[in-house]
Amino acid sequence: LPFPIHFNADPTVAQLCYVLCRALEPETVLETGVAYGVTSATILAALHKNQKGTLDSIDLTPIRDRAGTYTGIMVPNEYKYRWHLHRGSSERIMASLFGSGVRQIDLFVHDSANVFPNQTRELETVWPRLAPHGAIVVNNIGRNTAFAEFVKAKNIDRWFVIEQEAKKGDLTGVILRVLGASQSVSRLSISIVTTSWDDGDPFVNES
């Protein structure tokens, strides 16, 4: 296999992305880092349930899979009508997307290279285009200070950090741009559970 198994998203991160998509009902979701597509599939399941929105995913073609056969392989065919997979660097693809008509991002999920320059560049690129009710998810923020420095520099006060369930010690950062987004999440009264794809709505029961 071209990707190590640990490249798959922690269940906590996938569930978080699902909850945010159901709460915010985004029109446009942008994701960097795909691998086998665990998070991509979860986001698309939420968009399918919402009956609105699209996901743009960016990932480099792995050296051991130049045809890209395994990238996003976990995305079910019935969700692919809302999915646009872009192969290349996030720097190049994001510039292309924003230069060709994508004006606003409702949810941004960073799970590409967890290094300071890359995380900083992606955050700085997305922030001016983040919707007033938007949210940002940054995976593995404990490996450098990019997330901490970003929220401090932008005077962001609505952010939180979660510890991943399976990958103990790894942290995921979340930014909610306005209070309305936080209230929207709360109103759903979501109980996160793990279910199978056959149960209809993966990962969550809503009340």
One Martini backbone bead per residue (centre of mass of N, CA, C, O) as a GRO file, in nm:
protein
  207
    1LEU     BB    1   0.098   0.034   0.019
    2PRO     BB    2   0.141   0.384  -0.009
    3PHE     BB    3   0.015   0.416   0.281
    4PRO     BB    4   0.022   0.445   0.590
    5ILE     BB    5  -0.210   0.375   0.825
    6HIS     BB    6  -0.152   0.638   1.003
    7PHE     BB    7  -0.280   0.834   0.784
    8ASN     BB    8  -0.529   0.787   0.899
    9ALA     BB    9  -0.781   0.907   1.050
   10ASP     BB   10  -0.894   0.981   1.332
   11PRO     BB   11  -1.202   0.933   1.457
   12THR     BB   12  -1.227   1.212   1.590
   13VAL     BB   13  -1.181   1.379   1.331
   14ALA     BB   14  -1.406   1.264   1.156
   15GLN     BB   15  -1.637   1.336   1.350
   16LEU     BB   16  -1.588   1.639   1.361
   17CYS     BB   17  -1.636   1.693   1.056
   18TYR     BB   18  -1.924   1.595   1.055
   19VAL     BB   19  -2.044   1.788   1.261
   20LEU     BB   20  -1.971   2.051   1.115
   21CYS     BB   21  -2.127   1.991   0.854
   22ARG     BB   22  -2.408   1.963   0.986
   23ALA     BB   23  -2.410   2.245   1.128
   24LEU     BB   24  -2.309   2.445   0.881
   25GLU     BB   25  -2.383   2.377   0.593
   26PRO     BB   26  -2.181   2.368   0.358
   27GLU     BB   27  -2.077   2.459   0.035
   28THR     BB   28  -1.754   2.477   0.105
   29VAL     BB   29  -1.493   2.237   0.107
   30LEU     BB   30  -1.152   2.217   0.233
   31GLU     BB   31  -0.882   1.977   0.163
   32THR     BB   32  -0.571   1.865   0.305
   33GLY     BB   33  -0.531   1.563   0.263
   34VAL     BB   34  -0.613   1.207   0.202
   35ALA     BB   35  -0.528   0.938   0.102
   36TYR     BB   36  -0.779   0.705   0.158
   37GLY     BB   37  -1.040   0.890   0.271
   38VAL     BB   38  -1.176   0.916   0.552
   39THR     BB   39  -1.251   1.217   0.576
   40SER     BB   40  -1.380   1.251   0.302
   41ALA     BB   41  -1.613   1.048   0.344
   42THR     BB   42  -1.735   1.192   0.592
   43ILE     BB   43  -1.796   1.462   0.463
   44LEU     BB   44  -1.972   1.349   0.228
   45ALA     BB   45  -2.189   1.228   0.407
   46ALA     BB   46  -2.285   1.502   0.517
   47LEU     BB   47  -2.353   1.637   0.245
   48HIS     BB   48  -2.558   1.426   0.163
   49LYS     BB   49  -2.747   1.477   0.404
   50ASN     BB   50  -2.781   1.789   0.335
   51GLN     BB   51  -2.805   1.838   0.018
   52LYS     BB   52  -2.515   1.990   0.015
   53GLY     BB   53  -2.226   2.055  -0.127
   54THR     BB   54  -1.861   2.064  -0.151
   55LEU     BB   55  -1.543   1.886  -0.216
   56ASP     BB   56  -1.206   1.990  -0.189
   57SER     BB   57  -0.919   1.790  -0.268
   58ILE     BB   58  -0.570   1.769  -0.161
   59ASP     BB   59  -0.297   1.581  -0.325
   60LEU     BB   60  -0.032   1.397  -0.351
   61THR     BB   61   0.131   1.181  -0.541
   62PRO     BB   62   0.245   0.888  -0.475
   63ILE     BB   63   0.528   0.720  -0.547
   64ARG     BB   64   0.376   0.419  -0.520
   65ASP     BB   65   0.117   0.585  -0.687
   66ARG     BB   66   0.101   0.745  -0.976
   67ALA     BB   67  -0.212   0.687  -1.047
   68GLY     BB   68  -0.391   0.716  -0.777
   69THR     BB   69  -0.564   0.461  -0.684
   70TYR     BB   70  -0.564   0.511  -0.348
   71THR     BB   71  -0.678   0.783  -0.358
   72GLY     BB   72  -0.977   0.779  -0.201
   73ILE     BB   73  -1.086   0.472  -0.181
   74MET     BB   74  -1.311   0.522   0.063
   75VAL     BB   75  -1.496   0.654  -0.137
   76PRO     BB   76  -1.802   0.641  -0.221
   77ASN     BB   77  -1.965   0.658  -0.517
   78GLU     BB   78  -2.230   0.814  -0.407
   79TYR     BB   79  -2.033   1.080  -0.325
   80LYS     BB   80  -1.867   1.188  -0.587
   81TYR     BB   81  -2.056   1.429  -0.692
   82ARG     BB   82  -1.914   1.620  -0.445
   83TRP     BB   83  -1.620   1.562  -0.570
   84HIS     BB   84  -1.280   1.716  -0.575
   85LEU     BB   85  -0.977   1.596  -0.705
   86HIS     BB   86  -0.648   1.722  -0.637
   87ARG     BB   87  -0.327   1.707  -0.791
   88GLY     BB   88  -0.092   1.837  -0.564
   89SER     BB   89  -0.003   2.114  -0.433
   90SER     BB   90  -0.142   2.336  -0.220
   91GLU     BB   91  -0.020   2.591  -0.332
   92ARG     BB   92  -0.114   2.552  -0.629
   93ILE     BB   93  -0.417   2.473  -0.597
   94MET     BB   94  -0.516   2.710  -0.427
   95ALA     BB   95  -0.444   2.927  -0.632
   96SER     BB   96  -0.629   2.814  -0.854
   97LEU     BB   97  -0.901   2.820  -0.707
   98PHE     BB   98  -0.892   3.131  -0.624
   99GLY     BB   99  -0.841   3.216  -0.939
  100SER     BB  100  -1.132   3.047  -1.043
  101GLY     BB  101  -1.387   3.139  -0.818
  102VAL     BB  102  -1.311   3.078  -0.526
  103ARG     BB  103  -1.426   3.283  -0.249
  104GLN     BB  104  -1.539   3.062  -0.032
  105ILE     BB  105  -1.495   2.911   0.296
  106ASP     BB  106  -1.657   2.708   0.539
  107LEU     BB  107  -1.443   2.457   0.540
  108PHE     BB  108  -1.122   2.373   0.686
  109VAL     BB  109  -0.889   2.095   0.622
  110HIS     BB  110  -0.590   2.007   0.783
  111ASP     BB  111  -0.381   1.704   0.651
  112SER     BB  112  -0.102   1.755   0.583
  113ALA     BB  113   0.184   1.871   0.630
  114ASN     BB  114   0.321   1.886   0.973
  115VAL     BB  115   0.450   2.184   0.915
  116PHE     BB  116   0.503   2.504   0.968
  117PRO     BB  117   0.501   2.630   0.679
  118ASN     BB  118   0.245   2.484   0.576
  119GLN     BB  119   0.039   2.562   0.792
  120THR     BB  120   0.073   2.866   0.768
  121ARG     BB  121   0.008   2.902   0.467
  122GLU     BB  122  -0.277   2.780   0.470
  123LEU     BB  123  -0.400   2.969   0.681
  124GLU     BB  124  -0.334   3.240   0.535
  125THR     BB  125  -0.495   3.168   0.275
  126VAL     BB  126  -0.786   3.110   0.404
  127TRP     BB  127  -0.876   3.333   0.604
  128PRO     BB  128  -0.984   3.559   0.395
  129ARG     BB  129  -1.202   3.312   0.285
  130LEU     BB  130  -1.358   3.281   0.535
  131ALA     BB  131  -1.643   3.249   0.654
  132PRO     BB  132  -1.830   3.400   0.899
  133HIS     BB  133  -1.926   3.078   0.977
  134GLY     BB  134  -1.660   2.940   0.993
  135ALA     BB  135  -1.411   2.665   0.979
  136ILE     BB  136  -1.119   2.509   1.141
  137VAL     BB  137  -0.903   2.223   1.078
  138VAL     BB  138  -0.608   2.104   1.264
  139ASN     BB  139  -0.380   1.869   1.238
  140ASN     BB  140  -0.127   1.817   1.442
  141ILE     BB  141  -0.039   2.076   1.647
  142GLY     BB  142   0.200   1.950   1.842
  143ARG     BB  143   0.458   1.968   1.627
  144ASN     BB  144   0.399   2.281   1.639
  145THR     BB  145   0.334   2.654   1.642
  146ALA     BB  146   0.131   2.747   1.420
  147PHE     BB  147  -0.146   2.760   1.558
  148ALA     BB  148  -0.075   2.935   1.804
  149GLU     BB  149   0.034   3.179   1.637
  150PHE     BB  150  -0.222   3.232   1.473
  151VAL     BB  151  -0.433   3.293   1.700
  152LYS     BB  152  -0.266   3.525   1.815
  153ALA     BB  153  -0.230   3.709   1.559
  154LYS     BB  154  -0.567   3.709   1.511
  155ASN     BB  155  -0.732   3.716   1.776
  156ILE     BB  156  -0.844   3.433   1.856
  157ASP     BB  157  -1.121   3.308   2.078
  158ARG     BB  158  -1.251   3.062   1.895
  159TRP     BB  159  -1.099   2.789   2.036
  160PHE     BB  160  -0.981   2.440   2.018
  161VAL     BB  161  -0.874   2.125   2.175
  162ILE     BB  162  -0.807   1.785   2.078
  163GLU     BB  163  -0.778   1.455   2.158
  164GLN     BB  164  -0.695   1.176   2.024
  165GLU     BB  165  -0.803   0.855   2.056
  166ALA     BB  166  -0.584   0.661   1.907
  167LYS     BB  167  -0.365   0.907   1.900
  168LYS     BB  168  -0.195   0.952   2.149
  169GLY     BB  169  -0.102   1.305   2.174
  170ASP     BB  170  -0.265   1.398   1.949
  171LEU     BB  171  -0.364   1.714   1.802
  172THR     BB  172  -0.663   1.919   1.748
  173GLY     BB  173  -0.759   2.210   1.582
  174VAL     BB  174  -1.015   2.472   1.639
  175ILE     BB  175  -1.198   2.714   1.441
  176LEU     BB  176  -1.435   2.972   1.523
  177ARG     BB  177  -1.528   3.264   1.389
  178VAL     BB  178  -1.813   3.259   1.529
  179LEU     BB  179  -2.067   3.225   1.752
  180GLY     BB  180  -2.278   3.103   1.559
  181ALA     BB  181  -2.125   2.838   1.511
  182SER     BB  182  -2.130   2.736   1.800
  183GLN     BB  183  -2.440   2.735   1.833
  184SER     BB  184  -2.498   2.539   1.603
  185VAL     BB  185  -2.360   2.298   1.729
  186SER     BB  186  -2.530   2.289   1.993
  187ARG     BB  187  -2.824   2.255   1.870
  188LEU     BB  188  -2.787   1.954   1.773
  189SER     BB  189  -2.726   1.752   1.991
  190ILE     BB  190  -2.463   1.566   1.965
  191SER     BB  191  -2.401   1.215   1.945
  192ILE     BB  192  -2.111   1.038   1.947
  193VAL     BB  193  -2.080   0.758   1.729
  194THR     BB  194  -2.016   0.429   1.621
  195THR     BB  195  -2.089   0.329   1.294
  196SER     BB  196  -2.212   0.217   1.010
  197TRP     BB  197  -2.279   0.274   0.685
  198ASP     BB  198  -2.561   0.111   0.697
  199ASP     BB  199  -2.699   0.328   0.908
  200GLY     BB  200  -2.652   0.597   0.715
  201ASP     BB  201  -2.521   0.764   0.962
  202PRO     BB  202  -2.213   0.821   1.026
  203PHE     BB  203  -2.106   0.852   1.376
  204VAL     BB  204  -2.413   0.966   1.422
  205ASN     BB  205  -2.653   1.098   1.651
  206GLU     BB  206  -2.959   1.279   1.637
  207SER     BB  207  -3.170   1.523   1.855
   0.00000   0.00000   0.00000
